[in-house]
Short mmCIF file of C-alpha atoms in Angstrom, two decimals:
data_model
loop_
_atom_site.label_atom_id
_atom_site.label_comp_id
_atom_site.label_asym_id
_atom_site.label_seq_id
_atom_site.Cartn_x
_atom_site.Cartn_y
_atom_site.Cartn_z
CA MET A 1 17.08 2.62 2.28
CA PRO A 2 18.15 6.36 3.01
CA ASN A 3 16.42 8.28 5.83
CA ALA A 4 13.04 8.17 5.97
CA PRO A 5 10.83 10.80 6.04
CA ILE A 6 9.98 13.33 9.11
CA PHE A 7 5.85 13.48 8.94
CA ILE A 8 4.66 16.38 10.56
CA LEU A 9 1.00 16.59 11.51
CA ILE A 10 -0.29 20.38 11.84
CA GLU A 11 -2.75 21.55 14.48
CA PRO A 12 -4.15 18.05 14.21
CA GLN A 13 -7.88 17.97 16.07
CA MET A 14 -9.05 14.37 16.79
CA GLY A 15 -6.50 12.07 18.81
CA GLU A 16 -8.08 8.67 16.65
CA ASN A 17 -6.53 10.86 13.02
CA ILE A 18 -3.22 11.17 14.92
CA GLY A 19 -3.06 7.46 16.24
CA ALA A 20 -4.30 5.80 12.48
CA SER A 21 -1.67 8.30 10.74
CA ALA A 22 0.94 6.97 13.02
CA ARG A 23 -0.45 2.80 12.15
CA ALA A 24 -0.23 4.15 8.73
CA MET A 25 3.29 5.68 9.19
CA LEU A 26 4.87 2.30 10.88
CA ASN A 27 2.79 0.35 7.94
CA CYS A 28 6.00 2.09 5.99
CA GLY A 29 8.39 1.95 7.92
CA ILE A 30 8.19 5.36 9.08
CA THR A 31 8.91 5.95 12.50
CA GLU A 32 9.73 10.03 13.01
CA LEU A 33 6.47 11.69 13.69
CA ARG A 34 6.19 15.27 14.76
CA ILE A 35 2.77 17.35 15.77
CA VAL A 36 2.16 20.99 16.51
CA ASN A 37 -0.25 22.16 18.00
CA PRO A 38 -2.47 18.93 18.20
CA ARG A 39 -6.04 20.01 19.53
CA ASP A 40 -6.19 17.99 22.36
CA GLY A 41 -3.16 18.02 24.07
CA TRP A 42 -0.11 15.21 24.40
CA PRO A 43 -0.44 12.41 24.98
CA SER A 44 -3.64 11.26 23.49
CA GLU A 45 -5.36 8.32 24.85
CA LYS A 46 -7.19 8.71 21.28
CA ALA A 47 -4.09 8.87 19.42
CA HIS A 48 -2.48 5.47 21.61
CA ALA A 49 -4.95 3.24 21.41
CA MET A 50 -5.82 4.06 17.67
CA SER A 51 -2.26 3.36 17.12
CA SER A 52 -3.17 -0.47 17.74
CA GLY A 53 0.32 -0.19 19.26
CA ALA A 54 2.52 1.93 16.77
CA LEU A 55 3.09 4.37 19.03
CA ASP A 56 4.18 2.65 21.70
CA ILE A 57 6.54 1.21 19.37
CA MET A 58 8.03 4.50 17.38
CA PRO A 59 10.87 6.90 19.28
CA PRO A 60 8.23 9.74 21.55
CA VAL A 61 6.68 11.85 19.34
CA GLN A 62 7.74 15.78 18.99
CA ILE A 63 5.78 18.71 20.21
CA PHE A 64 6.22 21.85 18.40
CA GLU A 65 5.11 25.34 18.94
CA ASN A 66 5.20 26.46 15.50
CA VAL A 67 5.72 25.34 12.13
CA LYS A 68 9.17 26.95 11.20
CA ASP A 69 10.57 25.22 14.82
CA ALA A 70 9.09 22.09 13.76
CA ILE A 71 11.10 22.02 10.37
CA ARG A 72 14.10 24.18 11.98
CA ASP A 73 16.50 21.50 11.47
CA CYS A 74 14.94 19.28 8.07
CA HIS A 75 16.66 20.39 4.70
CA THR A 76 13.97 19.48 2.53
CA VAL A 77 10.16 19.91 3.13
CA TYR A 78 6.63 19.29 1.12
CA SER A 79 3.32 20.02 1.65
CA THR A 80 0.66 18.38 1.46
CA ALA A 81 -1.16 20.72 -0.29
CA ALA A 82 -2.92 22.63 -3.29
CA LEU A 83 -0.48 25.24 -4.23
CA PRO A 84 -2.18 28.21 -3.58
CA ARG A 85 -2.74 30.55 -7.23
CA THR A 86 -0.32 32.90 -6.47
CA MET A 87 2.97 30.63 -5.82
CA VAL A 88 5.06 28.89 -8.12
CA LYS A 89 6.25 25.50 -6.09
CA PRO A 90 7.11 22.36 -8.14
CA VAL A 91 3.40 20.16 -7.03
CA MET A 92 4.35 15.79 -7.57
CA THR A 93 2.44 12.91 -7.69
CA PRO A 94 2.91 11.43 -3.86
CA ARG A 95 5.63 8.81 -6.91
CA ALA A 96 7.31 11.62 -8.47
CA ALA A 97 7.82 13.68 -4.90
CA VAL A 98 8.85 10.10 -3.09
CA ARG A 99 11.36 9.83 -5.97
CA ASP A 100 12.99 13.20 -5.24
CA MET A 101 13.03 12.15 -1.25
CA VAL A 102 15.22 9.40 -2.24
CA GLU A 103 17.47 12.00 -4.10
CA HIS A 104 17.45 14.68 -0.84
CA ALA A 105 17.70 11.61 1.51
CA GLN A 106 20.85 10.16 -0.22
CA ASN A 107 21.98 13.35 0.33
CA HIS A 108 21.74 12.03 4.05
CA GLU A 109 19.61 14.82 4.55
CA LYS A 110 16.29 15.47 7.09
CA ILE A 111 13.42 15.45 4.56
CA ALA A 112 9.42 16.56 6.33
CA VAL A 113 6.79 16.23 4.84
CA LEU A 114 3.58 18.79 6.67
CA PHE A 115 0.24 17.76 6.53
CA GLY A 116 -2.46 20.15 7.46
CA ARG A 117 -5.30 20.02 9.56
CA GLU A 118 -8.18 17.98 8.93
CA ARG A 119 -10.75 20.74 7.87
CA SER A 120 -8.80 23.99 6.92
CA GLY A 121 -5.29 21.96 5.13
CA LEU A 122 -2.17 24.41 5.52
CA SER A 123 -2.03 28.21 5.59
CA ASN A 124 -0.58 30.13 2.74
CA GLU A 125 2.07 30.92 5.40
CA GLU A 126 2.55 27.34 6.34
CA ILE A 127 2.91 26.04 2.31
CA ALA A 128 5.51 29.04 1.70
CA LEU A 129 7.93 26.90 3.74
CA SER A 130 7.99 23.96 1.46
CA HIS A 131 10.49 23.10 -1.35
CA ALA A 132 7.46 21.06 -3.67
CA LEU A 133 3.43 20.06 -2.99
CA ILE A 134 2.73 16.96 -2.58
CA SER A 135 -0.86 16.58 -4.55
CA ILE A 136 -2.53 12.91 -4.71
CA PRO A 137 -4.08 12.38 -7.43
CA VAL A 138 -7.47 10.81 -6.25
CA ASN A 139 -11.24 11.27 -7.91
CA PRO A 140 -11.92 14.99 -8.50
CA GLU A 141 -14.83 14.03 -7.74
CA PHE A 142 -15.07 12.85 -4.51
CA SER A 143 -10.61 13.53 -2.99
CA SER A 144 -11.69 14.22 0.55
CA LEU A 145 -9.26 12.10 1.77
CA ASN A 146 -8.05 11.59 5.89
CA LEU A 147 -5.12 12.42 7.56
CA ALA A 148 -4.08 8.85 8.02
CA GLN A 149 -4.82 8.02 4.71
CA ALA A 150 -3.03 10.96 2.95
CA ALA A 151 -0.53 9.55 4.96
CA LEU A 152 -0.80 6.22 3.92
CA LEU A 153 -0.85 7.04 0.29
CA ILE A 154 2.65 8.92 1.01
CA GLY A 155 4.28 6.40 3.06
CA TYR A 156 3.09 3.28 0.90
CA GLU A 157 5.15 5.16 -2.00
CA TRP A 158 8.16 5.64 0.41
CA ARG A 159 8.30 2.35 0.72
CA MET A 160 7.27 0.99 -2.56
CA MET A 161 10.55 2.54 -3.51
CA ALA A 162 13.23 0.55 -1.69
CA ASP A 163 10.58 -2.36 -1.35
CA GLN A 164 12.48 -5.73 -3.07
CA THR A 165 9.04 -7.94 -3.24
CA PRO A 166 8.71 -9.69 -6.97
CA PRO A 167 6.18 -8.04 -8.18
CA VAL A 168 4.69 -11.37 -9.30
CA ASP A 169 5.69 -14.56 -7.44
CA ILE A 170 4.22 -17.77 -7.51
CA PRO A 171 5.90 -19.79 -3.88
CA MET A 172 5.76 -23.48 -4.52
CA GLY A 173 6.63 -25.02 -1.29
CA LYS A 174 8.83 -28.20 -2.08
CA SER A 175 7.27 -28.43 -5.85
CA PHE A 176 9.32 -26.97 -8.70
CA PRO A 177 7.88 -26.53 -12.24
CA ALA A 178 7.07 -29.65 -14.45
CA THR A 179 10.09 -30.17 -16.84
CA GLN A 180 9.04 -29.96 -20.21
CA LYS A 181 9.67 -33.63 -20.98
CA ASP A 182 7.22 -34.39 -17.63
CA PHE A 183 4.71 -32.36 -19.07
CA ASP A 184 4.94 -33.50 -22.90
CA ASP A 185 4.66 -37.32 -20.96
CA VAL A 186 0.89 -36.44 -19.16
CA MET A 187 -0.33 -34.60 -22.46
CA THR A 188 1.07 -37.44 -24.64
CA ARG A 189 -0.76 -40.18 -22.11
CA LEU A 190 -3.96 -37.67 -22.57
CA GLU A 191 -4.04 -37.69 -26.17
CA ASN A 192 -3.40 -41.89 -26.58
CA GLU A 193 -6.37 -42.19 -24.10
CA LEU A 194 -9.06 -39.46 -25.61
CA THR A 195 -7.52 -41.07 -29.19
CA GLN A 196 -8.85 -44.98 -27.97
CA HIS A 197 -12.03 -43.66 -25.90
CA GLY A 198 -13.14 -42.01 -29.47
CA PHE A 199 -12.71 -38.81 -28.62
CA PHE A 200 -11.11 -36.89 -31.52
CA ARG A 201 -14.29 -37.77 -34.09
CA VAL A 202 -13.26 -35.70 -36.94
CA ASP A 203 -9.28 -36.79 -38.34
CA GLU A 204 -8.61 -33.58 -39.56
CA MET A 205 -9.33 -31.54 -36.74
CA LYS A 206 -7.08 -34.11 -34.21
CA ASP A 207 -3.61 -31.94 -34.29
CA LEU A 208 -5.61 -28.48 -33.58
CA MET A 209 -7.96 -30.12 -31.07
CA LYS A 210 -4.48 -31.63 -29.28
CA GLN A 211 -2.84 -28.50 -29.62
CA ASN A 212 -5.66 -26.66 -27.66
CA ILE A 213 -5.81 -28.68 -25.48
CA ARG A 214 -2.13 -28.03 -24.27
CA ASN A 215 -2.46 -24.65 -24.32
CA MET A 216 -5.27 -24.65 -21.77
CA PHE A 217 -2.74 -26.76 -19.49
CA MET A 218 0.15 -25.32 -20.41
CA ARG A 219 -1.50 -21.99 -19.10
CA ALA A 220 -1.79 -23.97 -15.72
CA GLN A 221 1.71 -24.11 -16.01
CA PRO A 222 1.99 -27.64 -13.55
CA THR A 223 4.53 -27.80 -10.85
CA ASP A 224 5.95 -31.64 -10.75
CA GLN A 225 3.41 -32.74 -8.24
CA GLU A 226 0.22 -31.28 -9.49
CA ILE A 227 1.80 -33.76 -12.90
CA LYS A 228 1.16 -36.77 -10.53
CA THR A 229 -1.97 -35.37 -9.90
CA PHE A 230 -2.86 -34.96 -13.49
CA HIS A 231 -1.97 -38.81 -14.42
CA GLY A 232 -4.21 -40.15 -11.22
CA ILE A 233 -6.90 -38.09 -12.39
CA ILE A 234 -6.69 -39.38 -15.20
CA THR A 235 -5.88 -43.06 -14.39
CA ALA A 236 -9.01 -42.43 -12.00
CA LEU A 237 -11.41 -41.78 -15.06
CA LEU A 238 -10.32 -44.93 -16.68
CA GLY A 239 -12.15 -46.65 -13.87
CA LYS A 240 -8.32 -47.97 -13.23
CA LYS A 241 -7.33 -48.45 -9.36
CA LEU A 242 -5.24 -46.17 -8.18
CA LYS A 243 -1.71 -47.45 -7.26
CA MET R 1 -10.11 3.51 -18.56
CA PRO R 2 -11.46 -0.37 -18.54
CA ASN R 3 -13.92 -1.26 -16.05
CA ALA R 4 -12.77 -1.14 -12.81
CA PRO R 5 -12.60 -3.93 -10.30
CA ILE R 6 -15.84 -4.82 -8.04
CA PHE R 7 -14.69 -4.58 -4.55
CA ILE R 8 -16.43 -7.68 -2.41
CA LEU R 9 -15.97 -7.77 1.90
CA ILE R 10 -16.05 -11.15 2.87
CA GLU R 11 -18.40 -10.96 6.14
CA PRO R 12 -17.03 -7.75 7.34
CA GLN R 13 -17.92 -7.00 11.26
CA MET R 14 -17.37 -2.93 11.34
CA GLY R 15 -20.19 -1.04 9.20
CA GLU R 16 -17.41 1.83 9.92
CA ASN R 17 -15.36 -0.75 8.45
CA ILE R 18 -17.11 -0.50 5.25
CA GLY R 19 -18.11 2.60 4.71
CA ALA R 20 -14.67 4.12 5.39
CA SER R 21 -13.72 1.13 2.07
CA ALA R 22 -16.55 2.70 0.12
CA ARG R 23 -14.84 6.66 0.92
CA ALA R 24 -11.69 4.99 0.20
CA MET R 25 -13.09 3.16 -3.22
CA LEU R 26 -14.46 6.11 -4.35
CA ASN R 27 -11.56 8.11 -3.94
CA CYS R 28 -10.15 6.31 -6.13
CA GLY R 29 -12.74 5.98 -8.25
CA ILE R 30 -14.02 2.52 -7.74
CA THR R 31 -17.66 2.18 -7.19
CA GLU R 32 -18.84 -1.18 -7.28
CA LEU R 33 -19.50 -2.66 -4.05
CA ARG R 34 -20.03 -5.99 -3.29
CA ILE R 35 -20.72 -7.52 0.61
CA VAL R 36 -21.42 -10.99 1.92
CA ASN R 37 -22.77 -11.40 4.70
CA PRO R 38 -22.27 -8.17 7.08
CA ARG R 39 -22.40 -8.94 10.53
CA ASP R 40 -24.65 -6.46 11.57
CA GLY R 41 -26.94 -6.06 8.54
CA TRP R 42 -27.74 -3.92 5.58
CA PRO R 43 -28.23 -0.99 5.23
CA SER R 44 -26.02 0.35 8.14
CA GLU R 45 -25.94 3.62 9.70
CA LYS R 46 -22.58 3.16 10.74
CA ALA R 47 -21.25 2.50 7.16
CA HIS R 48 -23.34 5.66 6.07
CA ALA R 49 -21.91 7.70 8.54
CA MET R 50 -17.99 6.68 8.08
CA SER R 51 -18.06 6.85 4.24
CA SER R 52 -18.82 10.63 4.14
CA GLY R 53 -21.04 10.53 1.49
CA ALA R 54 -19.56 8.27 -0.85
CA LEU R 55 -22.29 5.36 0.01
CA ASP R 56 -24.55 7.85 -1.39
CA ILE R 57 -23.08 8.73 -4.84
CA MET R 58 -22.50 5.15 -5.22
CA PRO R 59 -24.69 2.36 -6.94
CA PRO R 60 -26.31 0.36 -3.71
CA VAL R 61 -23.91 -2.30 -2.61
CA GLN R 62 -25.15 -5.84 -3.46
CA ILE R 63 -25.74 -8.10 -0.21
CA PHE R 64 -24.41 -11.61 -1.29
CA GLU R 65 -25.25 -14.78 1.32
CA ASN R 66 -21.46 -16.76 0.24
CA VAL R 67 -18.62 -16.14 -2.05
CA LYS R 68 -19.58 -17.99 -4.64
CA ASP R 69 -22.32 -16.42 -4.72
CA ALA R 70 -20.87 -12.94 -5.08
CA ILE R 71 -18.17 -14.18 -7.84
CA ARG R 72 -20.63 -15.83 -10.07
CA ASP R 73 -20.68 -13.18 -12.70
CA CYS R 74 -17.12 -12.39 -12.33
CA HIS R 75 -14.07 -13.74 -14.42
CA THR R 76 -11.32 -13.22 -13.25
CA VAL R 77 -10.81 -13.12 -8.49
CA TYR R 78 -7.92 -11.24 -7.11
CA SER R 79 -7.90 -11.87 -3.16
CA THR R 80 -6.02 -9.84 -0.37
CA ALA R 81 -4.79 -12.99 1.56
CA ALA R 82 -1.07 -14.52 2.69
CA LEU R 83 -0.35 -17.34 0.54
CA PRO R 84 -1.64 -20.82 2.20
CA ARG R 85 1.55 -23.12 2.40
CA THR R 86 -0.58 -25.76 0.29
CA MET R 87 -1.22 -24.00 -2.95
CA VAL R 88 0.43 -22.59 -5.72
CA LYS R 89 -1.17 -19.15 -7.22
CA PRO R 90 0.39 -16.05 -8.12
CA VAL R 91 1.04 -13.94 -5.58
CA MET R 92 1.66 -10.44 -6.61
CA THR R 93 2.10 -6.46 -5.15
CA PRO R 94 -0.52 -3.49 -5.14
CA ARG R 95 0.97 -2.40 -8.05
CA ALA R 96 1.76 -6.22 -10.46
CA ALA R 97 -2.11 -7.32 -9.59
CA VAL R 98 -3.27 -4.17 -11.08
CA ARG R 99 -1.25 -4.03 -13.78
CA ASP R 100 -2.53 -7.91 -14.66
CA MET R 101 -6.71 -6.15 -13.39
CA VAL R 102 -5.75 -3.91 -16.32
CA GLU R 103 -5.05 -6.78 -19.38
CA HIS R 104 -7.92 -9.22 -18.28
CA ALA R 105 -10.74 -5.66 -17.97
CA GLN R 106 -9.16 -4.74 -21.29
CA ASN R 107 -10.60 -8.02 -22.42
CA HIS R 108 -14.20 -6.42 -20.94
CA GLU R 109 -13.68 -8.78 -17.80
CA LYS R 110 -15.59 -8.66 -14.50
CA ILE R 111 -12.42 -7.67 -12.37
CA ALA R 112 -13.28 -8.63 -8.71
CA VAL R 113 -11.21 -7.91 -5.22
CA LEU R 114 -12.13 -9.67 -2.10
CA PHE R 115 -11.15 -8.48 1.07
CA GLY R 116 -11.23 -11.22 4.35
CA ARG R 117 -12.87 -10.45 7.77
CA GLU R 118 -11.12 -7.80 9.99
CA ARG R 119 -9.71 -10.72 12.67
CA SER R 120 -9.91 -14.09 10.26
CA GLY R 121 -9.08 -12.85 6.87
CA LEU R 122 -9.87 -15.32 4.07
CA SER R 123 -10.17 -18.91 4.44
CA ASN R 124 -9.18 -21.59 2.36
CA GLU R 125 -12.08 -22.54 0.63
CA GLU R 126 -11.98 -18.53 -0.59
CA ILE R 127 -8.60 -18.49 -1.56
CA ALA R 128 -9.24 -21.09 -3.68
CA LEU R 129 -11.71 -19.19 -5.39
CA SER R 130 -9.30 -16.30 -6.59
CA HIS R 131 -7.25 -16.55 -9.51
CA ALA R 132 -4.08 -14.54 -7.84
CA LEU R 133 -3.54 -12.98 -4.58
CA ILE R 134 -1.91 -9.75 -3.52
CA SER R 135 0.02 -9.29 -0.63
CA ILE R 136 1.05 -5.67 0.45
CA PRO R 137 4.68 -5.01 1.00
CA VAL R 138 3.87 -3.39 4.30
CA ASN R 139 6.69 -3.22 7.03
CA PRO R 140 7.04 -7.20 8.00
CA GLU R 141 7.76 -5.67 11.66
CA PHE R 142 4.37 -4.14 12.06
CA SER R 143 2.04 -5.14 8.95
CA SER R 144 -1.44 -4.83 9.85
CA LEU R 145 -3.76 -2.77 7.41
CA ASN R 146 -7.10 -1.77 8.14
CA LEU R 147 -9.65 -2.89 5.80
CA ALA R 148 -9.89 0.57 4.51
CA GLN R 149 -6.30 1.17 3.93
CA ALA R 150 -6.14 -2.32 2.12
CA ALA R 151 -8.70 -1.02 0.02
CA LEU R 152 -7.79 2.59 -0.46
CA LEU R 153 -3.74 1.25 -1.19
CA ILE R 154 -5.55 -1.10 -4.22
CA GLY R 155 -7.81 1.45 -5.84
CA TYR R 156 -5.08 4.25 -5.28
CA GLU R 157 -2.65 1.92 -7.39
CA TRP R 158 -5.79 1.62 -9.74
CA ARG R 159 -6.40 4.93 -10.49
CA MET R 160 -2.24 5.67 -10.55
CA MET R 161 -2.19 3.19 -13.64
CA ALA R 162 -4.71 5.15 -15.89
CA ASP R 163 -3.86 8.46 -14.47
CA GLN R 164 -2.27 11.40 -16.70
CA THR R 165 -1.40 13.81 -13.97
CA PRO R 166 2.33 15.04 -14.89
CA PRO R 167 4.50 13.79 -11.73
CA VAL R 168 6.19 16.91 -11.86
CA ASP R 169 4.36 20.56 -12.43
CA ILE R 170 5.15 23.86 -11.64
CA PRO R 171 1.58 25.89 -12.43
CA MET R 172 3.06 29.89 -13.25
CA GLY R 173 -0.57 31.51 -13.39
CA LYS R 174 -0.59 34.47 -15.38
CA SER R 175 4.15 33.72 -15.49
CA PHE R 176 6.10 31.80 -17.38
CA PRO R 177 9.71 30.07 -17.11
CA ALA R 178 12.28 33.78 -17.68
CA THR R 179 13.79 33.76 -21.13
CA GLN R 180 18.00 32.76 -20.86
CA LYS R 181 18.04 36.76 -22.27
CA ASP R 182 16.15 37.81 -19.01
CA PHE R 183 17.98 35.74 -16.94
CA ASP R 184 21.00 37.06 -18.26
CA ASP R 185 20.36 40.66 -17.68
CA VAL R 186 19.64 40.58 -14.29
CA MET R 187 22.54 38.46 -13.69
CA THR R 188 24.68 41.02 -15.30
CA ARG R 189 23.11 43.83 -13.82
CA LEU R 190 23.75 42.11 -10.10
CA GLU R 191 27.22 41.27 -11.72
CA ASN R 192 28.01 45.07 -12.32
CA GLU R 193 26.39 46.81 -8.48
CA LEU R 194 28.44 44.17 -6.79
CA THR R 195 31.66 44.74 -8.74
CA GLN R 196 31.14 49.00 -8.34
CA HIS R 197 30.60 47.75 -4.54
CA GLY R 198 33.94 46.11 -3.94
CA PHE R 199 32.60 42.78 -3.33
CA PHE R 200 34.29 40.65 -5.37
CA ARG R 201 37.95 41.49 -3.40
CA VAL R 202 40.10 38.79 -4.75
CA ASP R 203 40.15 39.53 -8.48
CA GLU R 204 41.53 35.61 -9.77
CA MET R 205 38.25 34.60 -7.76
CA LYS R 206 35.74 36.88 -9.63
CA ASP R 207 34.83 34.45 -12.22
CA LEU R 208 34.30 31.39 -9.89
CA MET R 209 32.05 33.48 -7.28
CA LYS R 210 29.70 35.02 -10.31
CA GLN R 211 29.49 31.55 -11.34
CA ASN R 212 28.69 30.35 -8.25
CA ILE R 213 26.03 32.91 -7.89
CA ARG R 214 24.69 32.24 -11.17
CA ASN R 215 24.42 28.61 -10.45
CA MET R 216 22.11 29.73 -7.08
CA PHE R 217 19.54 31.86 -8.88
CA MET R 218 18.99 29.65 -11.86
CA ARG R 219 18.12 26.36 -9.66
CA ALA R 220 15.60 28.88 -8.76
CA GLN R 221 14.49 28.42 -11.99
CA PRO R 222 13.05 32.01 -12.34
CA THR R 223 10.02 33.33 -13.80
CA ASP R 224 9.32 36.80 -15.53
CA GLN R 225 7.30 38.39 -13.03
CA GLU R 226 10.16 36.99 -11.02
CA ILE R 227 13.08 38.51 -12.50
CA LYS R 228 11.25 41.94 -12.71
CA THR R 229 11.26 41.35 -8.02
CA PHE R 230 14.34 40.46 -8.80
CA HIS R 231 15.53 44.03 -10.72
CA GLY R 232 13.33 45.43 -7.68
CA ILE R 233 15.28 43.62 -5.51
CA ILE R 234 18.54 45.14 -6.28
CA THR R 235 17.49 48.72 -7.37
CA ALA R 236 15.41 49.13 -3.43
CA LEU R 237 18.94 47.24 -2.08
CA LEU R 238 21.11 49.99 -3.73
CA GLY R 239 18.58 52.75 -1.99
CA LYS R 240 17.11 54.22 -4.96
CA LYS R 241 13.10 54.98 -5.13
CA LEU R 242 11.29 51.42 -6.99
CA LYS R 243 9.26 53.25 -10.09
#
């Protein structure tokens, strides 16, 4: 994974929001936090409490007096903001922005993401300092995200970009999917018992019903252990003693 | 967009978490919230305050006494939980789970997502009621997400699944990208002026330098309006009066 982006909070008002943002960052493996002019000063007890320990694990937060200083050593800068009508800049979804960040980060650039003030966001002068804007495509009728939620969504996309977790996994412990031989055996046994017990009353329907029964259990894709359980169920229902 | 999932909070302790979850849901266009045994009862002033108005817009929250009743009318159920070692169930990333939800929802099924208690999560009996588990692949060394953050990430993936926002957009207002004729004109003018002012001191390098200058400005992909500005810049630097 290349250099993670630096998150820069511009004049955040509430220590709680700083702490919750730090927690969201570390949840996503992003550890460098800069703050421009935190309203209530720094360090902040409220921020530390809300970070659930994240601020103790992350490198010390760097404090700056203005945005230009905070991005001085960075190469590519993104702002979470709506595009002012007077500007021509790329506006990206978080997913596309992160793809773009990875390209820059692989080039060993330092990447920064600016987050605006809770109420008033970023000024046009601040937005002008960024190469691209990130717009989170939430419900247009209820679109206000708090600071930590915006940080979480961008951090999450960053993390997902490199995440190797299989999208779907069925952990089986010591079990393993049953072989088709074992599956066929238990199905054949079930069908034989059902035949003997008069389950298939209409002979022409027998094959179709057999197929449907197999389809239902096939969708479950039983493990080798579950096939044994299945045999036990049949034995028990037959009124026989389990071995 | 097919039926959105129903989010079901199991015995949430803090009204604030319920409210923040409702806000995150509505941010993502998900409006049906059910709660099993909220610790501090319902309605909750704290929940309403933290929802930033979301709970007033969403349909009334439904309250249930147990999980089975809460999922009674649902067809496919997901749990945000870690897989108990004793169980064999699919474990999905939020992105894969949402893909799976869309398949079920397009089939007109009701989908539910269970969220566990803040501290103790879901019991094995509750997890057993779900078809699949959702595991959010956050930083394994700092993985605790609060309730609203988990709701936000799953809701966000749901929203992104259907979102039509172009990943990258460069809104230009009344402007339009410059034609290559206009771009070539301003570059040619610049090159001519630079030649007259002795900028290209080494003749063999002239073509290469011209190419590099064009490359730099080409990456900016100027608009038609910006090409006019560019002409104005050249004129001004030449010490001529702007028309």
